[in-house]
Every structure is written in C-alpha cells, then in structure tokens.
PDB file of C-alpha atoms in Angstrom:
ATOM      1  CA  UNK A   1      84.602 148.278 179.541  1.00 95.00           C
ATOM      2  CA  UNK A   2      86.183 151.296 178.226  1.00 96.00           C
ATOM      3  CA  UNK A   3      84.032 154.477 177.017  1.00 97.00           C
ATOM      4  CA  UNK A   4      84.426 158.065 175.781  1.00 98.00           C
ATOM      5  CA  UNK A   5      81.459 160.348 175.452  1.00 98.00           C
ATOM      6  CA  UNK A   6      81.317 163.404 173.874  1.00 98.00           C
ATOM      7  CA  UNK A   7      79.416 166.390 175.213  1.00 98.00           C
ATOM      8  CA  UNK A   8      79.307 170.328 174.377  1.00 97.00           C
ATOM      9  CA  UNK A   9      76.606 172.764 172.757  1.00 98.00           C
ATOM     10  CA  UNK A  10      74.600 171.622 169.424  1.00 98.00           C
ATOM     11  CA  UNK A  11      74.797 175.275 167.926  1.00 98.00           C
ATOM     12  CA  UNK A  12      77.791 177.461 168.229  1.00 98.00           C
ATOM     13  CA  UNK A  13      77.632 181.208 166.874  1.00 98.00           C
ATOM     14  CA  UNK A  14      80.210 182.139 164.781  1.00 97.00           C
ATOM     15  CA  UNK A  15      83.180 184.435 166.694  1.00 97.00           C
ATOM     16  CA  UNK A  16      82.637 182.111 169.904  1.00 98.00           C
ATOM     17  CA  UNK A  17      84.354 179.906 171.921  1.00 98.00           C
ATOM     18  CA  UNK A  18      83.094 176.234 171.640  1.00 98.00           C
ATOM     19  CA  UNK A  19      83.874 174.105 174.804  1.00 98.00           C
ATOM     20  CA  UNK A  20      83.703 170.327 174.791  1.00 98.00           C
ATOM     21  CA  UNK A  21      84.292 167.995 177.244  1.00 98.00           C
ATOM     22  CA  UNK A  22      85.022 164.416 177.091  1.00 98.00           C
ATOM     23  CA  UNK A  23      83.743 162.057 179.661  1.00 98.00           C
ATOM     24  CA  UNK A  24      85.294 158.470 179.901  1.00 98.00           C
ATOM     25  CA  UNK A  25      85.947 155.471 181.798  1.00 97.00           C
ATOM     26  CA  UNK A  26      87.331 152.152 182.163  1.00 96.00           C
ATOM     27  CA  UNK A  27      90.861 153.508 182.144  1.00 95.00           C
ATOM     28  CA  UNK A  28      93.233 156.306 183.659  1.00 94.00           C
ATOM     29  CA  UNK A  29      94.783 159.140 182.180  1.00 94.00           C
ATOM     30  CA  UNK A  30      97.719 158.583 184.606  1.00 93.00           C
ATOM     31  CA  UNK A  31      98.639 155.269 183.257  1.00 92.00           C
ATOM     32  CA  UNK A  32     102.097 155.736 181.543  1.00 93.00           C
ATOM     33  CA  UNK A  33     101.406 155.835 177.508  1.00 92.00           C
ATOM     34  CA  UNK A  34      97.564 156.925 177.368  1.00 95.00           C
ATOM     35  CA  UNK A  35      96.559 159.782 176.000  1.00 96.00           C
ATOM     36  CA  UNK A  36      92.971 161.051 174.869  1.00 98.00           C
ATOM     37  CA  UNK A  37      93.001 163.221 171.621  1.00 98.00           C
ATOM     38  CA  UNK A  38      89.985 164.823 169.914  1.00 98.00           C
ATOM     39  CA  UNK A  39      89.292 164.574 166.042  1.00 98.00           C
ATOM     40  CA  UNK A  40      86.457 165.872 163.861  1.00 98.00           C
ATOM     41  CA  UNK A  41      84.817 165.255 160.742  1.00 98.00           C
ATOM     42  CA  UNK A  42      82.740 167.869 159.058  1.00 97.00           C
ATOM     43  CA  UNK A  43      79.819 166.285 157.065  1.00 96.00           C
ATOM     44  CA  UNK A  44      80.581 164.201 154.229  1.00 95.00           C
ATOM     45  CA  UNK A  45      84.361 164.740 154.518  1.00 96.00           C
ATOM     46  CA  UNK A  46      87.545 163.264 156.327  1.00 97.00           C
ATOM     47  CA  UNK A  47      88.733 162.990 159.952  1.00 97.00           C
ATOM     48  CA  UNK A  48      90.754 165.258 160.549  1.00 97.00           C
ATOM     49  CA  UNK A  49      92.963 165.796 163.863  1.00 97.00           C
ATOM     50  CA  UNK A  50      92.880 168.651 166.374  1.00 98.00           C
ATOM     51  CA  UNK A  51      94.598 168.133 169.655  1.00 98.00           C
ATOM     52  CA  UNK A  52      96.017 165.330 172.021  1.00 97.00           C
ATOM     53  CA  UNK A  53      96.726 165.715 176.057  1.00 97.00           C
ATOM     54  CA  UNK A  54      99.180 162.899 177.564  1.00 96.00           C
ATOM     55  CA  UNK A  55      99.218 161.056 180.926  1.00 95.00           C
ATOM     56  CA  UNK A  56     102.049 163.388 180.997  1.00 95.00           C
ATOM     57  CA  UNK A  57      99.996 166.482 180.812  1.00 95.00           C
ATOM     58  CA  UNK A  58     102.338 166.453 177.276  1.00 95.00           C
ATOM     59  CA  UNK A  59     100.019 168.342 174.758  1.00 96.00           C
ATOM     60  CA  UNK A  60     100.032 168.645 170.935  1.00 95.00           C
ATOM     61  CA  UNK A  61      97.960 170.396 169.187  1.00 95.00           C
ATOM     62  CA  UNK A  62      97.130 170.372 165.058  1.00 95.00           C
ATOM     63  CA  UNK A  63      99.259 172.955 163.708  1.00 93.00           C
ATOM     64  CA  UNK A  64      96.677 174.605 161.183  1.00 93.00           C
ATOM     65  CA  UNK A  65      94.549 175.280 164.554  1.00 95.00           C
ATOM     66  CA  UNK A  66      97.310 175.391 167.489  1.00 94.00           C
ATOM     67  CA  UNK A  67      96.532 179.209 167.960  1.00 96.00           C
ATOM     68  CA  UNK A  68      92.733 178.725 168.159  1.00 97.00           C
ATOM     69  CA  UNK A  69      92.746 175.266 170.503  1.00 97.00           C
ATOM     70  CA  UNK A  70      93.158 174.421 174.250  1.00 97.00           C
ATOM     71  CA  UNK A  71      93.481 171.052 175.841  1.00 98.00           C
ATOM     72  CA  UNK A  72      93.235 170.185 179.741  1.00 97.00           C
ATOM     73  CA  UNK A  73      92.693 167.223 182.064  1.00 96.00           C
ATOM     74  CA  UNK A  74      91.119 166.138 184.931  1.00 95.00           C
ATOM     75  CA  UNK A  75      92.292 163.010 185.802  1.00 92.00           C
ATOM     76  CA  UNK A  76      89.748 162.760 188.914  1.00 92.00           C
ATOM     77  CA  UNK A  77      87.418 163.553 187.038  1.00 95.00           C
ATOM     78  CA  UNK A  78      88.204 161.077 184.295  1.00 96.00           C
ATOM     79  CA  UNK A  79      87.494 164.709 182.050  1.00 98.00           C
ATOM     80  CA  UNK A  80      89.208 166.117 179.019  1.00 98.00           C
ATOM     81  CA  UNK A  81      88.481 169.543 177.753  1.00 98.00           C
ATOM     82  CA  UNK A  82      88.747 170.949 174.513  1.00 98.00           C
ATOM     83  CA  UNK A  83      88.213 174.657 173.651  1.00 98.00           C
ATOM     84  CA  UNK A  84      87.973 176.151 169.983  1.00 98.00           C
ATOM     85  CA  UNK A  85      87.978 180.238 170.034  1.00 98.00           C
ATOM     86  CA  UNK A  86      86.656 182.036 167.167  1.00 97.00           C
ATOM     87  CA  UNK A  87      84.623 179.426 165.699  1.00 98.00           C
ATOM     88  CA  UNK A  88      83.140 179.736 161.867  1.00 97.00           C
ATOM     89  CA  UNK A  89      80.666 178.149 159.699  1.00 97.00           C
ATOM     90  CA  UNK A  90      83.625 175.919 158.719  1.00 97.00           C
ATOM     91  CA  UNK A  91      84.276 174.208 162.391  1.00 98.00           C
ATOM     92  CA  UNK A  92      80.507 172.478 161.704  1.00 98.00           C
ATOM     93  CA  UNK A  93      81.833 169.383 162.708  1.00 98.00           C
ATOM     94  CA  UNK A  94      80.936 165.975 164.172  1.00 98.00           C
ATOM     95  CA  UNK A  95      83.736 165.834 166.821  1.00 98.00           C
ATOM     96  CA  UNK A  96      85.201 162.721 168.830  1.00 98.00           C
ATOM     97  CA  UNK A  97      87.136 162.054 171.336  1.00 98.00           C
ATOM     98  CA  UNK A  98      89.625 158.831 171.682  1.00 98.00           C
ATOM     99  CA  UNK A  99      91.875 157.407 173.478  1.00 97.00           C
ATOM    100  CA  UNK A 100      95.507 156.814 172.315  1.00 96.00           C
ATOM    101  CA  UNK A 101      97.184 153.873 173.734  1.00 89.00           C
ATOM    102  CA  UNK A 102     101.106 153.026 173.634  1.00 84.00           C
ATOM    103  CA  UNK A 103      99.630 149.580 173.710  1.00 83.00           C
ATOM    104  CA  UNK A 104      98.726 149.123 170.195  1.00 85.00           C
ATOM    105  CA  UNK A 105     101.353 151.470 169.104  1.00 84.00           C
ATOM    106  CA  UNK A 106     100.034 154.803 169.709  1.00 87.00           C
ATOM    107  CA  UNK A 107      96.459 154.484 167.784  1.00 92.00           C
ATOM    108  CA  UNK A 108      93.296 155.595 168.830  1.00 96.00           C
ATOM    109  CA  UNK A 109      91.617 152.488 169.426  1.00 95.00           C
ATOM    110  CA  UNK A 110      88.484 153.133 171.449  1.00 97.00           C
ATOM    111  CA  UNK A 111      86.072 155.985 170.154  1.00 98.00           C
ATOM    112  CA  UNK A 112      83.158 158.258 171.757  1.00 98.00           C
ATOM    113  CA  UNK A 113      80.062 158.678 169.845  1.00 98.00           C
ATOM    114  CA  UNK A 114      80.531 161.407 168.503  1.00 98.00           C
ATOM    115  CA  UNK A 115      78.760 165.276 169.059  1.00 98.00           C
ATOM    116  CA  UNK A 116      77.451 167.133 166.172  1.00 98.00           C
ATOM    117  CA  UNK A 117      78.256 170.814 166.425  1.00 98.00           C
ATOM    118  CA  UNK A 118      76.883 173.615 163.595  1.00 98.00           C
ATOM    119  CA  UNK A 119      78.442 177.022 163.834  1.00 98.00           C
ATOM    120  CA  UNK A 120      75.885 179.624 162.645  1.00 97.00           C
ATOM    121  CA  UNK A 121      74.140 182.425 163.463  1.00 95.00           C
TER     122      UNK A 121
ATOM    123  CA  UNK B   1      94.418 168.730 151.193  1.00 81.00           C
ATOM    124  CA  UNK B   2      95.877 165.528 153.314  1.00 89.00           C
ATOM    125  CA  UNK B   3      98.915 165.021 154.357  1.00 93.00           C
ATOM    126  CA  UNK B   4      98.303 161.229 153.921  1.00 97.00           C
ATOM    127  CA  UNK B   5      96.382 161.196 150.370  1.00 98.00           C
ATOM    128  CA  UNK B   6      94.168 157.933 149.584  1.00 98.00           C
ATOM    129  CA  UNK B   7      92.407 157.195 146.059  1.00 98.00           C
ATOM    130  CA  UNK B   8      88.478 158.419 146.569  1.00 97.00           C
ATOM    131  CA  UNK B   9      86.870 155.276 146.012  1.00 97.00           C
ATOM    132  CA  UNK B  10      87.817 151.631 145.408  1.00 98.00           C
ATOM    133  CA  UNK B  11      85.374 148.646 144.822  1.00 97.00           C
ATOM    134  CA  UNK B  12      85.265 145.290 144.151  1.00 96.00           C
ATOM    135  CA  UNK B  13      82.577 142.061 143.602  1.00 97.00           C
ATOM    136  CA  UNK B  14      82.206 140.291 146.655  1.00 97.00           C
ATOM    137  CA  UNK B  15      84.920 137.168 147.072  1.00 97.00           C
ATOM    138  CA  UNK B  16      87.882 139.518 145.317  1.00 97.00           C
ATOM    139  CA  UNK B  17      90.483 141.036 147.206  1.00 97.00           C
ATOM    140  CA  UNK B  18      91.069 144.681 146.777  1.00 98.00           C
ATOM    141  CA  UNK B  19      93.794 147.192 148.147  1.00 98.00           C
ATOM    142  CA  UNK B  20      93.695 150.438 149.629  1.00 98.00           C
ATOM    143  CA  UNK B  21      97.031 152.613 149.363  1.00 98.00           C
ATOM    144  CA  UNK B  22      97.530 155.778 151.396  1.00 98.00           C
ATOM    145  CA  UNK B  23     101.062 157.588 150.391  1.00 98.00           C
ATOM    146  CA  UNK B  24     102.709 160.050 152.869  1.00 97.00           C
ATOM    147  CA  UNK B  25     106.212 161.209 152.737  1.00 97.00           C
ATOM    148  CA  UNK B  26     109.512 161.490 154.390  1.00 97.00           C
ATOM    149  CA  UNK B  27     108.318 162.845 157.457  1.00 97.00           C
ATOM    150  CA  UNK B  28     105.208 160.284 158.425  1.00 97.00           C
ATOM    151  CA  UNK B  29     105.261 157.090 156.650  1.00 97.00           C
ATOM    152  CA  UNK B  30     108.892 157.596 155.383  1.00 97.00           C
ATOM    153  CA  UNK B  31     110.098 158.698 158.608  1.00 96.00           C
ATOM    154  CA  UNK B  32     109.079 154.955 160.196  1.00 95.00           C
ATOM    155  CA  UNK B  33     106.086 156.173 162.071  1.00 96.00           C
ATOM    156  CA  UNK B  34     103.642 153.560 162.425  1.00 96.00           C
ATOM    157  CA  UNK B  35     100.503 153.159 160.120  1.00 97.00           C
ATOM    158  CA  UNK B  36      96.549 152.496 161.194  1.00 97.00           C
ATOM    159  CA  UNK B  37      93.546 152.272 159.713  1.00 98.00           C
ATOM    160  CA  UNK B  38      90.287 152.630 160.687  1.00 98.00           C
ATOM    161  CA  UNK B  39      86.990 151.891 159.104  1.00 98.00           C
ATOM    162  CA  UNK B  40      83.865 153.694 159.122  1.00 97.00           C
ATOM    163  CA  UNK B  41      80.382 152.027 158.448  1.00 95.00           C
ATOM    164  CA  UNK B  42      78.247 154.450 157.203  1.00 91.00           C
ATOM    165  CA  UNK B  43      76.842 156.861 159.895  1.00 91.00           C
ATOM    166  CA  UNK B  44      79.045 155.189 162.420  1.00 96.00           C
ATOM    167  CA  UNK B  45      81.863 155.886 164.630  1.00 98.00           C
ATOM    168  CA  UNK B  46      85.079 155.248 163.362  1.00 97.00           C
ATOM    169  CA  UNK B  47      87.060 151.387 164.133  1.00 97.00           C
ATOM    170  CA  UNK B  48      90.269 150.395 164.554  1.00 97.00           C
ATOM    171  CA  UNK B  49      91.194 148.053 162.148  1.00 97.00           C
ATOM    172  CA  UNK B  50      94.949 147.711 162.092  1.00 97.00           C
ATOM    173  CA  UNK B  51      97.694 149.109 164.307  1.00 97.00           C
ATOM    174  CA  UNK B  52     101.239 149.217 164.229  1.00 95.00           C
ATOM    175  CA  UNK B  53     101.475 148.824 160.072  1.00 96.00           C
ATOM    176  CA  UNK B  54     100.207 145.172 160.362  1.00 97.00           C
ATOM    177  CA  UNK B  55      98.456 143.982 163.363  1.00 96.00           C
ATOM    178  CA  UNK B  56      94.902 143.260 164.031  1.00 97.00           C
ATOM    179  CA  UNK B  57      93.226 143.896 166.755  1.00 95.00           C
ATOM    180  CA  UNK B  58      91.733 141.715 168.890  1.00 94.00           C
ATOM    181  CA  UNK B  59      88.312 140.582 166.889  1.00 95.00           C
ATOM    182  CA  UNK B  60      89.250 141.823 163.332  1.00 96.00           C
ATOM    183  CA  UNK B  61      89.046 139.114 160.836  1.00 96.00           C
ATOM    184  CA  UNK B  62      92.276 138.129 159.196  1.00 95.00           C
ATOM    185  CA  UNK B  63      90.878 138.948 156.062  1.00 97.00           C
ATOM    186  CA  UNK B  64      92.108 142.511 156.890  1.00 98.00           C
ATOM    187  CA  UNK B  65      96.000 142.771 156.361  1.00 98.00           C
ATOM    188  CA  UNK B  66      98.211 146.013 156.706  1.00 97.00           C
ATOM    189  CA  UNK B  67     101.039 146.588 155.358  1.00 97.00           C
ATOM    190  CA  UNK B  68     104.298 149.494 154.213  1.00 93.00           C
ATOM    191  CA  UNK B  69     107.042 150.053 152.051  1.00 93.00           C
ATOM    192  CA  UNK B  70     109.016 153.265 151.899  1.00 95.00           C
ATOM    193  CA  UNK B  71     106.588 155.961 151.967  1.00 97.00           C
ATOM    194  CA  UNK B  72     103.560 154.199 151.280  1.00 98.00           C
ATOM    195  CA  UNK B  73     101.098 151.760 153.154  1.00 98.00           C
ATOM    196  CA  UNK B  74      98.638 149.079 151.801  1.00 98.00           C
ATOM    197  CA  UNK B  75      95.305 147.710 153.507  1.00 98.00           C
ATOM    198  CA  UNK B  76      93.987 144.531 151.895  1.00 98.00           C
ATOM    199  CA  UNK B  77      91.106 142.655 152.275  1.00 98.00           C
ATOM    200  CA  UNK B  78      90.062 139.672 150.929  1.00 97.00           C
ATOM    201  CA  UNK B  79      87.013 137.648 150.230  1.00 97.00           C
ATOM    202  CA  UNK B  80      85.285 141.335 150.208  1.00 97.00           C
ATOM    203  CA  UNK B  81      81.548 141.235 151.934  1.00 96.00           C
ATOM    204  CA  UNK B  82      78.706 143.205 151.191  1.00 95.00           C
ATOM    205  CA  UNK B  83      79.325 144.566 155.332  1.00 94.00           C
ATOM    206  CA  UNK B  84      82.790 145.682 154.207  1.00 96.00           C
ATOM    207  CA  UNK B  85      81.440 148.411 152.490  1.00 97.00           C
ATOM    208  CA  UNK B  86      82.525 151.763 154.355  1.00 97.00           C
ATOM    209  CA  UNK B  87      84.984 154.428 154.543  1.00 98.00           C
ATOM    210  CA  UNK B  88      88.727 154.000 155.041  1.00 98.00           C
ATOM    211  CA  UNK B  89      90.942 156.114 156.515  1.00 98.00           C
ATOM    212  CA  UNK B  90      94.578 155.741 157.218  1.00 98.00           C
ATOM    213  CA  UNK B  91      96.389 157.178 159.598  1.00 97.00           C
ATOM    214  CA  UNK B  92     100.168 158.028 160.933  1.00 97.00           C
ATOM    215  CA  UNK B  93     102.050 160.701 162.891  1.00 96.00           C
ATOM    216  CA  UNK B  94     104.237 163.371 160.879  1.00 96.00           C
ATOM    217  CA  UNK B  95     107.250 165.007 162.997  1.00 95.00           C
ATOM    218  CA  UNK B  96     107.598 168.050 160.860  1.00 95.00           C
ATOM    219  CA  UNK B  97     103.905 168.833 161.724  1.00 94.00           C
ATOM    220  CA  UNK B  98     104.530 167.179 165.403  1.00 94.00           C
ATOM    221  CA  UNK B  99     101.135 166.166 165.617  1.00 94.00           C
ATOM    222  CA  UNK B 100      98.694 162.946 163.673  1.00 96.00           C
ATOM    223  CA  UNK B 101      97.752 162.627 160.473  1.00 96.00           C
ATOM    224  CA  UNK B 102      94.729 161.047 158.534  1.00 97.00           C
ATOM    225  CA  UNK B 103      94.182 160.337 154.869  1.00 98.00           C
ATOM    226  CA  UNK B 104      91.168 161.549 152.991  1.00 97.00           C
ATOM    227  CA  UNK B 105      89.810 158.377 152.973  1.00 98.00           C
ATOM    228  CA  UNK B 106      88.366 155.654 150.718  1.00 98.00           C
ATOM    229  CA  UNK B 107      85.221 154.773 149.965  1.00 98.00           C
ATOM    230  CA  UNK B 108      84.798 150.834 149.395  1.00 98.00           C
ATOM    231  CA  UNK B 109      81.638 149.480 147.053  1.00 97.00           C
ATOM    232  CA  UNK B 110      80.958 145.849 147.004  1.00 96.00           C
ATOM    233  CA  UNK B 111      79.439 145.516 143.408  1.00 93.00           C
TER     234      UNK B 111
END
C-alpha cells in the first residue's frame, strides 16, 4: 500500500521559514520515473503547485515561488523536504504532498492527507 | 489567475451527462503535454480521476471520460450521481513555466 503523510508546524509567523516534511511508503524514490511534488490549496480556493524532486534528484520548482522554495530527499529515509522562507498571511495553506509516477503519465496519483498551515502572528 | 482556466461551476440533474472544459494554450495543452483530472469531495483529499488525456485509473467508473483537442481538454461524465458532486480540477505541465499546472477548478451540483 502506498502512503504520503504530511507533517510540519500548525502556525507559522509571518517573515519565517516553514519546513515540511513528507513521510511515505510503499514505493522508492530511486525507482526510475517517480517523483514526489508538493501542492497547496489555501481555503476555499484552487490547488496550486509549488515544487517537485525526481528519482533523479532533478528539481523544479513553481516559478512565482522558485526564489522562496527548497526541495531535498532522503531516499533512506523514504523523506522529502520542503522549505518556504519568508512566509505571509497569504501561504495559509492546506499543503500535500504526492507522488508523480511516469506510470500513468506523469500525474500525481497517490495523495497525503493533507497539513493545514496558518501564517500569522 | 490559472494558467489552465475552468468555468466556476457546472451542474446537472442526476442521469444527464455534463462536461467540464479546462483551456490552456500553446505551451501546456497545445504543446501535447498530457491532461489529468482530479476530483475533490468536499473536505477531502484530492483523486485521480483520469491520466494521460483519457485513461482511467484502475477503479474509476467508465462513466468518467477524458478527452483534448488543440488547446483544450474535456471531462465528461455521465449518468451524474448525487456522490459526483465535488470539485474538479484539471491539470497539465507548461514548458515555458517548466513546472505543473492546475485549473481553478469546477464546482459540480447534482440538482
């Protein structure tokens, strides 16, 4: 069975750096073609995408955020970390993590929960 | 604004069919990168409901269908349920922005 979970602070203030780290298992992040990626969703709006890490180590990051992300790996771990600097009231967010599979044509098909995160002071 | 831009809302009486349409442009959809969508229940996680512009995955009813022309995609589904009502988002990869995109998403109403 394949899982992604989510974890990270509940309450960011703004100017900070929020760190999140996704958890999975029932696959590798060495296997030729995966690749987890994170997207968010503030409340009551759209999913919007913020950053991908390969099998590869291969990263991409959304361009309207690319100066304010970070994306690593552990593949031992079966960890992938993403780091926002300089949050603001506007990064309140539910954000996931996913896994991207060459499989079924690069789409995220297996989701984590989800972690609710509120930037303010 | 989305790159990928979806009508707000759609609805339809249970039994009918009804279509989703999410337009992009030359560099997504136009470009021949492939088109998903996902659907979120409400206060759910999001689910993959069609991959690859057409296919279903494993456990999706065929009365989900994807499909593409030009710079546009289509989701259709027929003999609508009151469960199919939910949020639908499609999504596609843009090489000028070198990175995925989503749409803004549709909300469905079974009347």
């Amino acid at each position: 069975q394949i899982t992604l979970k989510e974890s990270g602070p509940p309450l960011v203030k703004p100017t900070q750096t929020l760190t999140l780290t996704c958890t999975f298992s029932g696959f590798s992040l060495s296997t030729s073609g995966v690749g987890v990626g994170w997207i968010r969703q503030p409340p009551g709006k759209a999913l919007e995408w913020l950053a991908l890490i390969y099998w590869d180590d291969d990263k991409r990051w959304s361009a309207s955020l690319k100066s304010r992300l970070t994306i690593t790996k552990d593949t031992s771990k079966k960890q992938v970390v993403l780091t926002l600097a300089n949050v603001d009231p506007a990064d309140t967010a539910t954000y996931y993590c996913a896994r991207l599979t060459g499989d079924l044509r690069d789409s995220f098909d297996i989701w984590g929960q989800g972690t609710l995160v509120t930037v303010s002071s | 604004q989305s790159v990928l831009t979806q009508p707000p809302s759609v609805s339809g009486a249970p039994g009918q069919r009804v279509t989703i349409s999410c337009t992009g442009s030359s560099s997504n959809i136009g470009a021949g990168y492939d088109v998903q969508w996902y659907r979120q229940l409400p206060g759910t996680v999001p689910k993959l409901l069609i991959f690859g512009n057409t296919n279903r995955p494993s456990g999706v009813p065929d009365r989900f269908s994807g499909s593409n022309s030009g710079t546009s995609a289509s989701l259709a589904i027929t003999g609508l349920q009151a469960e199919d009502e939910a949020d639908y988002y499609c999504q596609s990869y843009d090489r000028s922005l070198r990175g995925w995109v989503f749409g803004g998403g549709t909300k469905l109403t079974v009347l």
